[in-house]
XYZ file of C-alpha atoms in Angstrom:
675
model
C 135.337 97.313 208.224
C 138.501 99.398 208.799
C 138.132 102.327 211.125
C 137.891 105.694 209.362
C 140.391 108.093 210.819
C 139.404 111.660 211.639
C 142.731 113.180 210.696
C 144.445 113.633 207.355
C 147.047 110.935 206.686
C 148.997 109.771 203.654
C 150.699 106.426 203.345
C 152.091 104.051 200.746
C 150.057 100.955 200.054
C 151.837 98.246 198.088
C 148.835 95.994 197.496
C 148.231 93.782 194.484
C 145.649 96.145 193.046
C 147.930 99.163 193.394
C 150.834 97.305 191.824
C 148.732 96.115 188.864
C 147.394 99.624 188.283
C 150.888 101.169 188.363
C 152.283 98.500 186.033
C 149.379 99.092 183.640
C 150.180 102.810 183.512
C 153.900 102.208 182.916
C 153.273 99.504 180.306
C 150.721 101.613 178.459
C 153.113 104.578 178.378
C 155.990 102.456 177.139
C 153.916 100.790 174.425
C 152.620 104.152 173.252
C 156.119 105.611 172.964
C 157.329 102.490 171.180
C 154.518 102.580 168.625
C 154.386 106.344 168.155
C 158.070 107.221 168.561
C 158.058 109.706 165.615
C 156.113 112.213 167.726
C 159.186 112.504 169.961
C 161.287 113.649 166.992
C 161.511 117.312 166.046
C 163.392 119.301 163.426
C 165.731 122.146 164.295
C 166.103 125.376 162.301
C 168.534 123.652 159.935
C 166.096 120.828 159.210
C 168.024 118.223 161.235
C 166.025 115.709 163.230
C 166.609 115.390 166.964
C 164.911 113.899 169.972
C 162.543 116.328 171.709
C 163.720 115.856 175.277
C 161.124 118.272 176.631
C 158.308 116.008 175.431
C 160.019 112.791 176.530
C 160.684 114.167 180.023
C 157.201 115.644 180.390
C 155.448 112.470 179.207
C 157.684 110.213 181.289
C 157.243 112.459 184.323
C 153.449 112.406 184.035
C 153.523 108.636 183.601
C 155.746 108.203 186.670
C 153.580 110.559 188.731
C 150.415 108.700 187.722
C 152.007 105.357 188.501
C 153.183 106.711 191.867
C 149.680 107.898 192.729
C 148.497 104.311 192.439
C 150.453 103.494 195.642
C 149.105 106.407 197.702
C 146.387 105.856 200.280
C 144.674 108.966 201.635
C 142.638 109.124 204.848
C 140.774 112.257 205.869
C 137.631 113.373 207.642
C 134.456 112.724 205.649
C 133.471 116.422 205.328
C 136.906 117.266 203.976
C 136.722 114.369 201.523
C 133.295 115.494 200.263
C 134.517 119.058 199.945
C 137.570 117.986 197.981
C 135.348 115.925 195.712
C 133.241 118.959 194.859
C 136.386 121.078 194.477
C 137.777 118.595 191.945
C 134.509 118.694 189.984
C 134.798 122.480 189.923
C 138.494 122.524 188.920
C 138.565 119.683 186.383
C 136.561 121.581 183.709
C 139.317 124.203 183.733
C 141.915 121.525 183.065
C 139.770 120.015 180.312
C 139.430 123.425 178.666
C 143.192 123.981 178.676
C 143.907 120.465 177.394
C 141.436 120.617 174.499
C 142.485 124.062 173.349
C 146.192 123.314 173.624
C 145.650 120.187 171.494
C 143.885 122.307 168.883
C 146.332 125.199 168.950
C 143.834 127.950 169.744
C 144.952 131.332 171.015
C 144.023 130.326 174.561
C 146.812 132.262 176.260
C 145.557 135.449 174.625
C 141.932 134.939 175.700
C 140.463 137.617 177.970
C 138.892 136.526 181.239
C 135.350 136.482 179.828
C 136.382 134.003 177.129
C 137.975 131.741 179.721
C 134.739 131.906 181.713
C 132.633 131.040 178.643
C 134.666 127.937 177.836
C 134.866 126.919 181.483
C 131.070 126.972 181.808
C 130.728 124.717 178.756
C 132.937 122.069 180.348
C 131.390 122.550 183.790
C 128.029 121.581 182.283
C 129.490 118.226 181.189
C 131.323 117.507 184.458
C 128.326 118.466 186.598
C 126.127 116.124 184.601
C 128.711 113.343 184.997
C 128.731 113.925 188.758
C 124.937 113.789 188.851
C 125.114 110.378 187.163
C 127.882 108.875 189.340
C 127.962 110.931 192.587
C 131.704 110.340 192.587
C 134.434 112.849 191.845
C 136.472 110.163 190.102
C 133.385 109.174 188.072
C 132.943 112.777 186.955
C 136.654 112.946 186.141
C 136.518 109.707 184.138
C 133.364 110.514 182.143
C 133.788 114.266 181.771
C 137.495 113.969 180.996
C 136.911 111.207 178.431
C 134.273 113.297 176.671
C 136.533 116.359 176.631
C 139.725 114.622 175.469
C 137.897 112.577 172.808
C 136.174 115.707 171.547
C 139.436 117.642 171.478
C 141.358 114.981 169.564
C 138.502 114.368 167.114
C 138.195 118.100 166.527
C 141.899 118.351 165.742
C 141.688 115.671 163.044
C 138.439 117.035 161.600
C 140.103 120.436 161.197
C 143.104 118.795 159.526
C 140.989 116.837 157.049
C 138.001 119.140 156.489
C 139.328 122.575 157.281
C 136.673 123.411 159.878
C 135.942 122.223 163.434
C 133.287 119.799 164.623
C 129.870 121.443 164.581
C 126.725 120.333 166.468
C 124.984 118.918 163.401
C 128.002 116.798 162.483
C 126.787 114.206 164.972
C 123.845 113.558 162.655
C 126.344 112.467 159.986
C 128.489 110.323 162.298
C 127.872 107.199 160.193
C 129.032 109.037 157.078
C 132.177 110.204 158.839
C 132.961 106.624 159.830
C 132.412 105.481 156.248
C 135.006 107.828 154.751
C 137.399 108.092 157.714
C 139.524 105.158 156.601
C 141.127 107.204 153.838
C 142.983 109.478 156.222
C 146.164 109.107 158.234
C 145.836 109.721 161.979
C 149.111 110.730 163.612
C 148.907 111.695 167.312
C 150.719 114.811 168.458
C 152.827 115.346 171.588
C 150.100 117.594 172.993
C 147.540 114.797 172.597
C 149.834 112.352 174.403
C 150.432 114.740 177.306
C 146.725 115.588 177.573
C 145.745 111.904 177.600
C 148.301 111.076 180.289
C 147.203 114.086 182.309
C 143.624 112.826 182.074
C 144.603 109.398 183.402
C 146.529 111.027 186.236
C 143.527 113.206 187.151
C 141.227 110.177 187.308
C 143.688 108.286 189.533
C 144.071 111.304 191.833
C 140.302 111.714 192.183
C 139.942 107.997 192.860
C 142.539 108.161 195.606
C 140.838 111.144 197.217
C 137.520 109.297 197.283
C 136.438 107.105 200.153
C 136.109 103.389 199.350
C 135.510 101.933 202.786
C 133.430 104.602 204.517
C 129.735 103.932 205.081
C 127.380 105.417 202.494
C 125.734 108.692 203.584
C 121.957 108.705 204.032
C 119.889 108.276 200.875
C 118.446 111.773 201.221
C 121.953 113.262 201.200
C 122.963 111.211 198.172
C 119.880 112.377 196.271
C 120.538 115.952 197.331
C 124.054 115.758 195.880
C 122.801 114.310 192.605
C 120.011 116.854 192.248
C 122.365 119.710 193.104
C 124.733 118.658 190.327
C 121.822 118.153 187.947
C 120.461 121.592 188.856
C 123.832 123.132 187.978
C 123.711 121.378 184.591
C 120.157 122.526 183.869
C 120.972 126.072 184.949
C 123.971 126.128 182.597
C 121.876 124.768 179.703
C 119.360 127.574 180.203
C 122.120 130.151 180.571
C 124.055 129.048 177.493
C 121.192 128.419 175.077
C 117.803 130.116 175.619
C 119.474 133.054 177.362
C 122.444 133.017 174.929
C 124.854 133.623 177.783
C 127.866 132.974 175.559
C 127.094 136.104 173.598
C 127.087 138.066 176.847
C 130.552 136.668 177.555
C 131.886 137.959 174.243
C 131.524 134.759 172.186
C 130.412 135.367 168.601
C 130.738 132.918 165.728
C 132.334 133.781 162.398
C 129.939 131.654 160.386
C 131.928 132.235 157.197
C 135.147 130.939 158.786
C 134.439 128.434 161.544
C 138.091 127.385 161.849
C 139.356 130.862 162.706
C 136.274 131.456 164.828
C 137.069 128.387 166.908
C 140.675 129.504 167.314
C 139.718 132.871 168.756
C 136.711 131.801 170.857
C 137.863 128.421 172.158
C 136.829 125.028 170.839
C 134.030 124.328 173.326
C 132.589 127.854 173.316
C 132.597 127.881 169.524
C 130.860 124.513 169.407
C 128.214 125.456 171.966
C 127.623 128.856 170.351
C 126.781 127.092 167.084
C 123.961 125.193 168.793
C 122.019 128.450 168.680
C 122.194 128.325 164.870
C 120.535 124.925 164.528
C 117.073 126.394 164.138
C 116.439 128.265 160.900
C 115.116 131.710 161.682
C 112.614 133.500 159.504
C 114.232 136.107 157.225
C 113.731 139.718 158.119
C 110.270 140.848 157.063
C 109.073 137.334 156.270
C 105.444 136.413 155.897
C 103.672 133.990 153.591
C 101.691 136.965 152.288
C 104.902 138.742 151.283
C 106.157 135.568 149.602
C 102.873 135.455 147.713
C 103.266 139.049 146.506
C 106.816 138.348 145.339
C 105.625 135.204 143.565
C 102.835 137.071 141.803
C 105.314 139.533 140.291
C 107.791 136.775 139.353
C 105.177 134.654 137.601
C 104.282 137.549 135.298
C 107.814 137.615 133.891
C 108.833 135.550 130.882
C 111.392 132.781 131.227
C 114.994 133.010 129.983
C 115.953 131.992 126.442
C 117.136 128.398 125.944
C 120.830 127.631 125.491
C 120.043 124.634 123.294
C 117.075 123.393 121.275
C 117.073 119.610 120.924
C 114.411 118.087 118.681
C 113.017 116.061 121.581
C 113.383 115.899 125.330
C 117.052 115.016 125.837
C 118.544 112.567 128.259
C 119.832 114.804 131.052
C 122.945 113.800 132.986
C 124.402 115.766 135.881
C 127.791 114.701 137.228
C 129.003 116.122 140.516
C 132.624 115.036 140.688
C 134.093 114.492 144.142
C 136.748 117.047 145.206
C 137.152 118.239 141.625
C 138.765 121.579 140.952
C 140.959 122.957 138.186
C 144.141 124.012 139.953
C 145.859 124.690 136.638
C 143.356 127.442 135.817
C 144.958 129.639 138.494
C 148.182 129.831 136.483
C 150.424 129.929 139.542
C 151.934 126.448 139.335
C 152.634 124.185 136.375
C 151.895 120.479 136.456
C 153.769 117.899 134.408
C 151.993 116.529 132.503
C 148.795 118.585 132.370
C 146.451 116.810 134.769
C 143.252 117.800 132.909
C 144.037 118.073 129.189
C 140.564 117.020 128.037
C 138.782 119.502 130.307
C 141.023 122.273 129.046
C 140.390 121.295 125.419
C 136.638 121.459 126.033
C 136.970 124.913 127.546
C 138.778 126.111 124.412
C 136.401 124.439 121.942
C 133.729 127.154 121.975
C 131.067 124.439 121.973
C 130.302 124.269 125.682
C 128.995 126.559 128.358
C 131.744 126.592 130.957
C 133.284 128.628 133.716
C 134.109 128.853 137.394
C 131.536 127.832 139.958
C 131.770 128.571 143.682
C 130.890 126.058 146.360
C 129.750 126.729 149.919
C 132.005 124.031 151.384
C 135.701 123.191 151.477
C 137.304 119.790 151.872
C 134.050 117.938 152.670
C 130.288 118.137 153.246
C 129.500 117.014 149.708
C 125.794 116.760 150.528
C 125.534 120.550 150.803
C 126.750 120.996 147.229
C 124.164 118.436 146.122
C 121.473 120.315 148.013
C 122.301 123.664 146.420
C 122.369 122.211 142.901
C 119.211 120.109 143.176
C 117.023 122.683 144.942
C 118.286 126.084 143.796
C 118.497 127.019 147.467
C 121.678 128.390 149.000
C 123.516 127.483 152.168
C 123.971 131.216 152.754
C 120.556 131.360 154.443
C 121.027 128.278 156.593
C 123.029 127.841 159.801
C 126.695 127.677 158.894
C 127.897 124.088 158.831
C 124.398 122.600 158.758
C 123.524 119.552 156.650
C 120.111 119.984 154.978
C 119.860 116.314 154.025
C 119.924 115.353 157.710
C 118.203 118.352 159.204
C 115.599 119.679 156.800
C 114.777 117.241 153.972
C 112.240 115.091 155.797
C 109.278 115.540 153.435
C 108.770 116.138 149.674
C 110.864 119.090 148.555
C 110.689 121.141 145.361
C 113.704 120.998 143.097
C 115.153 119.826 139.802
C 113.914 116.200 139.976
C 110.355 117.365 140.639
C 110.534 119.764 137.678
C 111.814 117.048 135.360
C 109.198 114.559 136.567
C 106.556 117.053 135.443
C 107.983 116.575 131.931
C 107.729 112.799 132.296
C 111.358 112.139 133.217
C 112.451 109.094 135.187
C 114.953 110.298 137.802
C 117.822 108.074 138.954
C 120.615 108.941 141.386
C 123.932 107.056 141.184
C 126.606 107.075 143.886
C 129.260 104.352 144.310
C 129.337 104.687 148.079
C 127.251 103.778 151.109
C 123.601 104.687 150.509
C 123.200 105.761 154.146
C 125.979 108.377 153.848
C 124.562 111.862 154.431
C 121.192 110.076 154.748
C 120.831 110.105 150.957
C 118.602 107.038 151.179
C 116.009 109.183 152.987
C 116.676 112.503 151.221
C 116.633 111.360 147.576
C 113.005 110.135 147.538
C 111.886 113.399 149.149
C 113.721 115.284 146.399
C 111.879 113.313 143.709
C 114.280 110.533 142.670
C 112.654 107.288 141.542
C 115.763 105.138 141.998
C 119.034 105.243 143.898
C 121.881 103.055 142.675
C 124.561 102.778 145.333
C 127.764 100.719 145.530
C 125.969 97.563 146.659
C 123.759 97.380 143.585
C 126.168 98.537 140.876
C 125.602 96.530 137.707
C 129.110 97.047 136.317
C 132.339 95.766 137.783
C 133.889 98.379 140.017
C 137.544 99.308 139.541
C 139.199 101.164 142.396
C 141.492 104.182 142.565
C 143.161 104.671 145.963
C 140.623 102.338 147.598
C 137.544 104.069 146.151
C 135.360 103.327 143.133
C 136.917 104.916 140.069
C 135.236 107.576 137.965
C 135.585 105.198 135.026
C 133.403 102.628 136.821
C 130.960 105.308 137.907
C 130.561 106.523 134.326
C 130.159 102.975 133.026
C 127.211 102.630 135.421
C 125.791 105.847 133.958
C 126.040 104.308 130.487
C 124.506 101.066 131.751
C 121.500 102.944 133.191
C 121.115 104.902 129.952
C 121.148 101.799 127.771
C 118.896 99.843 130.130
C 116.280 102.576 130.206
C 116.191 102.881 126.422
C 115.229 99.211 126.155
C 112.398 99.278 128.704
C 110.745 102.707 128.452
C 110.214 105.566 126.012
C 110.091 108.281 128.681
C 113.095 110.629 129.044
C 115.746 109.969 131.662
C 117.543 112.125 134.227
C 120.712 110.679 135.755
C 122.436 112.359 138.686
C 125.863 110.852 139.326
C 127.858 111.740 142.453
C 131.347 110.278 142.096
C 133.714 109.295 144.899
C 137.141 108.530 143.373
C 138.888 111.776 144.297
C 137.820 111.811 147.939
C 140.593 112.532 150.464
C 142.923 111.579 151.987
C 145.671 111.527 149.451
C 148.208 109.392 151.317
C 147.802 105.978 149.694
C 151.349 104.529 149.480
C 150.221 102.060 146.799
C 148.815 104.671 144.420
C 151.149 105.617 141.575
C 151.820 109.320 141.235
C 151.750 110.303 137.558
C 151.590 114.118 137.809
C 154.248 116.311 139.418
C 154.421 119.952 140.413
C 157.048 121.363 138.068
C 160.057 122.688 139.956
C 158.814 121.279 143.254
C 158.657 117.568 142.517
C 157.956 115.569 145.661
C 157.520 118.583 147.936
C 153.759 118.085 148.260
C 153.024 114.364 147.892
C 149.346 114.689 148.790
C 148.810 117.341 146.143
C 150.619 115.247 143.548
C 148.532 112.197 144.383
C 145.404 114.314 144.036
C 146.593 115.697 140.683
C 147.246 112.150 139.500
C 143.735 111.138 140.497
C 142.241 114.037 138.541
C 144.244 112.995 135.480
C 142.549 109.599 135.700
C 139.203 111.387 136.088
C 139.920 113.470 133.011
C 140.508 110.352 130.878
C 137.276 108.797 132.152
C 135.393 111.995 131.349
C 136.719 111.969 127.787
C 135.564 108.379 127.305
C 132.115 109.251 128.645
C 131.627 112.178 126.278
C 132.987 110.163 123.348
C 130.291 107.563 124.024
C 127.431 110.058 124.158
C 128.758 111.990 121.175
C 128.018 108.887 119.108
C 124.419 108.468 120.349
C 121.611 109.326 117.908
C 119.192 110.743 120.496
C 119.902 114.072 122.250
C 121.942 114.060 125.455
C 123.024 117.001 127.606
C 125.602 116.693 130.397
C 126.379 119.058 133.256
C 129.718 118.437 134.971
C 130.879 120.260 138.106
C 133.018 119.782 141.200
C 131.574 119.757 144.695
C 134.450 121.402 146.591
C 138.218 121.825 146.831
C 140.319 118.965 148.158
C 142.069 119.306 151.516
C 145.781 119.398 150.611
C 149.009 120.560 152.260
C 148.907 124.126 153.553
C 152.178 124.911 151.792
C 150.750 123.783 148.465
C 147.587 125.808 148.994
C 149.632 128.928 149.700
C 151.729 128.362 146.592
C 148.856 127.625 144.217
C 146.776 130.539 145.572
C 149.596 133.075 145.454
C 148.040 136.353 144.375
C 144.488 135.099 144.942
C 142.007 135.624 147.753
C 142.074 132.366 149.708
C 138.855 133.226 151.557
C 136.882 132.758 148.327
C 139.180 131.165 145.756
C 139.568 128.000 147.835
C 135.925 127.408 146.930
C 136.371 127.497 143.136
C 135.301 124.463 141.122
C 135.001 124.017 137.343
C 131.731 123.394 135.536
C 130.631 122.894 131.960
C 127.498 122.069 129.967
C 128.000 119.796 126.961
C 125.487 118.338 124.513
C 125.578 116.172 121.417
C 123.432 118.839 119.768
C 124.359 122.510 119.224
C 124.730 124.644 122.359
C 125.305 128.362 122.506
C 128.861 128.220 123.871
C 129.966 130.829 126.367
C 132.229 131.318 129.353
C 130.631 132.286 132.647
C 133.281 133.827 134.872
C 131.511 133.201 138.162
C 128.416 131.304 139.259
C 127.440 129.506 142.441
C 126.087 125.966 142.532
C 122.532 127.021 143.343
C 122.206 128.486 139.831
C 123.439 125.442 137.889
C 120.099 123.613 137.699
C 118.577 126.642 135.933
C 121.408 126.650 133.396
C 120.959 122.903 132.876
C 117.256 123.338 132.139
C 118.061 126.041 129.595
C 120.645 123.787 127.939
C 118.004 121.043 127.741
C 115.559 123.460 126.096
C 113.098 123.110 128.985
C 111.238 125.789 130.871
C 111.652 125.748 134.627
C 109.454 127.143 137.357
C 108.935 130.704 138.460
C 111.583 130.057 141.116
C 114.230 128.878 138.619
C 113.385 131.839 136.351
C 113.774 134.163 139.334
C 117.172 132.667 140.105
C 118.342 133.174 136.509
C 117.432 136.857 136.801
C 119.094 137.145 140.210
C 122.240 135.570 138.767
C 122.684 138.564 136.488
C 123.040 140.794 139.583
C 124.637 138.453 142.127
C 126.231 135.547 140.262
C 127.709 134.055 143.440
C 125.677 133.543 146.615
C 127.329 131.066 148.984
C 127.796 130.393 152.653
C 131.283 131.901 152.494
C 130.444 135.130 150.662
C 129.061 136.883 147.624
C 130.320 138.156 144.275
C 128.402 140.759 142.297
C 128.269 141.260 138.529
C 131.270 143.624 138.631
C 133.371 141.003 140.409
C 133.296 142.722 143.806
C 133.553 140.273 146.685
C 131.788 140.463 150.036
C 132.536 138.061 152.883
C 129.293 138.828 154.691
C 125.869 140.238 153.962
C 126.725 143.033 156.397
C 129.161 144.457 153.823
C 126.776 144.357 150.850
C 125.396 147.569 149.337
C 121.773 148.115 150.289
C 120.469 147.279 146.816
C 122.099 143.844 146.897
C 121.045 143.262 150.499
C 117.429 143.877 149.446
C 117.757 141.333 146.627
C 119.205 138.777 149.027
C 116.378 139.347 151.469
C 113.848 138.572 148.728
C 115.763 135.404 147.879
C 115.814 134.423 151.559
C 112.053 134.984 151.825
C 111.373 132.756 148.813
C 113.758 130.041 149.996
C 112.198 130.015 153.453
C 108.739 129.789 151.907
C 109.930 126.895 149.750
C 111.533 124.906 152.553
C 110.203 125.911 155.961
C 106.626 127.161 155.616
C 104.564 124.202 154.398
C 101.295 125.807 155.439
C 101.985 129.041 153.579
C 104.033 127.736 150.644
C 103.262 129.392 147.310
C 103.118 126.114 145.372
C 102.700 127.679 141.931
C 106.078 129.408 142.235
C 107.988 126.157 142.748
C 106.079 123.868 140.389
C 105.396 123.965 136.671
C-alpha cells in the first residue's frame, strides 16, 4: 500500500484510468454539441442568427476543466481530507440551488437572504441523506447532484408543457406522465448544458479530494459519520415540515398560481412548501353535527325544475373533450376557416343549453376536471395541484354514477388511452362505474390524429356501446367518454394544418395545429349528434372541455388581449343537447362542479340534496374553482380572502359539506348524498 503523505501535495497522474475518464468527458461534450448544436445559436436584435460564443466558451471551458481534473492527484493529511469532504457536502447544496433555479429562470438574484437559506436547507436535506448512505463526499455529490439536476430539468419541461411546476403529488401520477410525454418536444437549453457539465465537474473534484488508498477509519467512526449526516437530514425534515420552518423563512405558496409562486420562492422551496398541503384540513368550524344541521335544512327544500321532460329515462352521455376550448368565442383573432362551425351553429340554434364553463386546471391534469364533474366537489377546497383520483378516491364515493345507478342505469366509462393513467382503473369503480373501456379493449377500429386516437373513433365506440346495450338489456345507460385526440403537444410534423390564424399565418404553428385538430373534433361531434338525432328513444348529451391547451405564449397573449388571463385561460365551452325538447338558454359562467346537476335536470331526473344544494349555490356563485371565483354579477376574486363576507360564508358551508362527503366516513350524512 502506498505511503500516505502528511503534507498537501498536487501532482499530475497520467494513468490509464485518468486518461479514459478525461477522454470520456471530452467525447461526451463533443457529441452533445454535435447533436444539440442549435442551442449554441442565438438571435440578435435584428433577428439574425449567430453563434453564441459566450455559451460555447463557457461549456468548452467547463469540459476542459473537468477533463483536466481527471489527471490531478491530491495528497493531504487525513483530518484535512475529512474536513474538506464535509465542507463539500455543505457547499454543494448551494451550487445545486443556483443551478436548478438558473435552469428554471426564477428570480434567484433578487431573493433576500432568508429565501436563499430556505432553498439551501431543502437541498442540504438531500445531500446529507446521500452522505449518510455513501459516507463519501463524491457519493453525496453524485447522488445529490443527480437528484437536483434531474429535478430541475424535469421541472423546466413540466412548466413548459403544463404551465405549472412539479408538485409533490405529481409523483403519484408518474406512470401517466410517461404515457403522454411522447407527444412533446424536449429541447435542452444552454443553462441545462452548463449545469450538467458543472455537476460532472463537481463529482470529479470531490472524487479527487477523497482518499482511495488510505486505511478505513474505525467502524465506530464510520457509523458516527453516517448517523451525524442522518441526524442532520431528520432534523431538517422536522424543521421543514411539522415545524413549517419554510414559512418562518418567508416562503408562502400562491396556490392559485404555482408557476409564479415557484419563480419568487425558488423551485425547491416551493416544492417542499407544497408538501404541507398534501393533507386535507378540516374547514373552519367543521363538525359532523354541523354538516347534519346543514343537511337537514337542505333536504327540506324542493329540487330545481327540469330542463327537459323525456317520456322515459333517457340514455345519458357525457363527453369531456381533451384540451377543448372555443378560442373563437373571444373575438380577438380570426381563424380561417372557422375551426368549430358546428359548435357555433349549435350555440345559435336556441335548442341547447350552452355557455362558458371554467376549469380548475390549465394545460393538463385532466383527472381533476373529471373529479369535479362526476362528484360535484370542487378543487378549490383541496390542496392546490393535488390529484383526487390518486390521493383521495380509495373507497366508494358519492357522485353522478351512484345517483344514476339508483335509477337503474348501467354506467360505462370510455377512454381511448391507458387505463392506468391517473389511476382511473382504481378510481372508476369507487365512483360507481360498472365498466371501463380503454384503448386495449376498443371494439371499433381506432383512427389516429397526431398519434392519438381520434375523436371520431372515440365517438364510434360510444355508438357501439349504445347499440350493444340496447340489444342485451332494457335498463337505461350512462356513458362517460373522455377523449384524447387534442392532447398536447402540437408539434407533429406529419399532421396537416388546415386552419390558420388570419393575418398571422405560420407565426404560431402549435396553435394552428391545435386549431386544425379542433376542426376535426367539430366534424366528429356533428356526426355523433346526427346519429343520435335519428334515434327513436330519448338521448341527452353533455359536452364540455377539460382545460385549455398549452400553446405559444405569444399566441396566448394575442388571443387573450383585453381579457383577464388569470381566469380566462381556464374557459372551456359546454352544451347540453337532446333529441327531445330542451329549454334552451345561455349560461354565461359556470364551473365544472355544477355540470352534473345541469345534466340531471336536462335528463328530467331528480338528484340528491347535495346536487340540489349546488344548483342553488350556483345562482350566487356560478364559478368556484381552484384558481378563483366569479359571483352572479360577474365580479372575479382570485382568492377566498378577497370575497365579501356573505360569499365567504356560503363557501364555508360548501366546504363543510364537501369535507363531510369525502373525508369523514364515520360522520357522513348519507341521506344528503344519496337519493
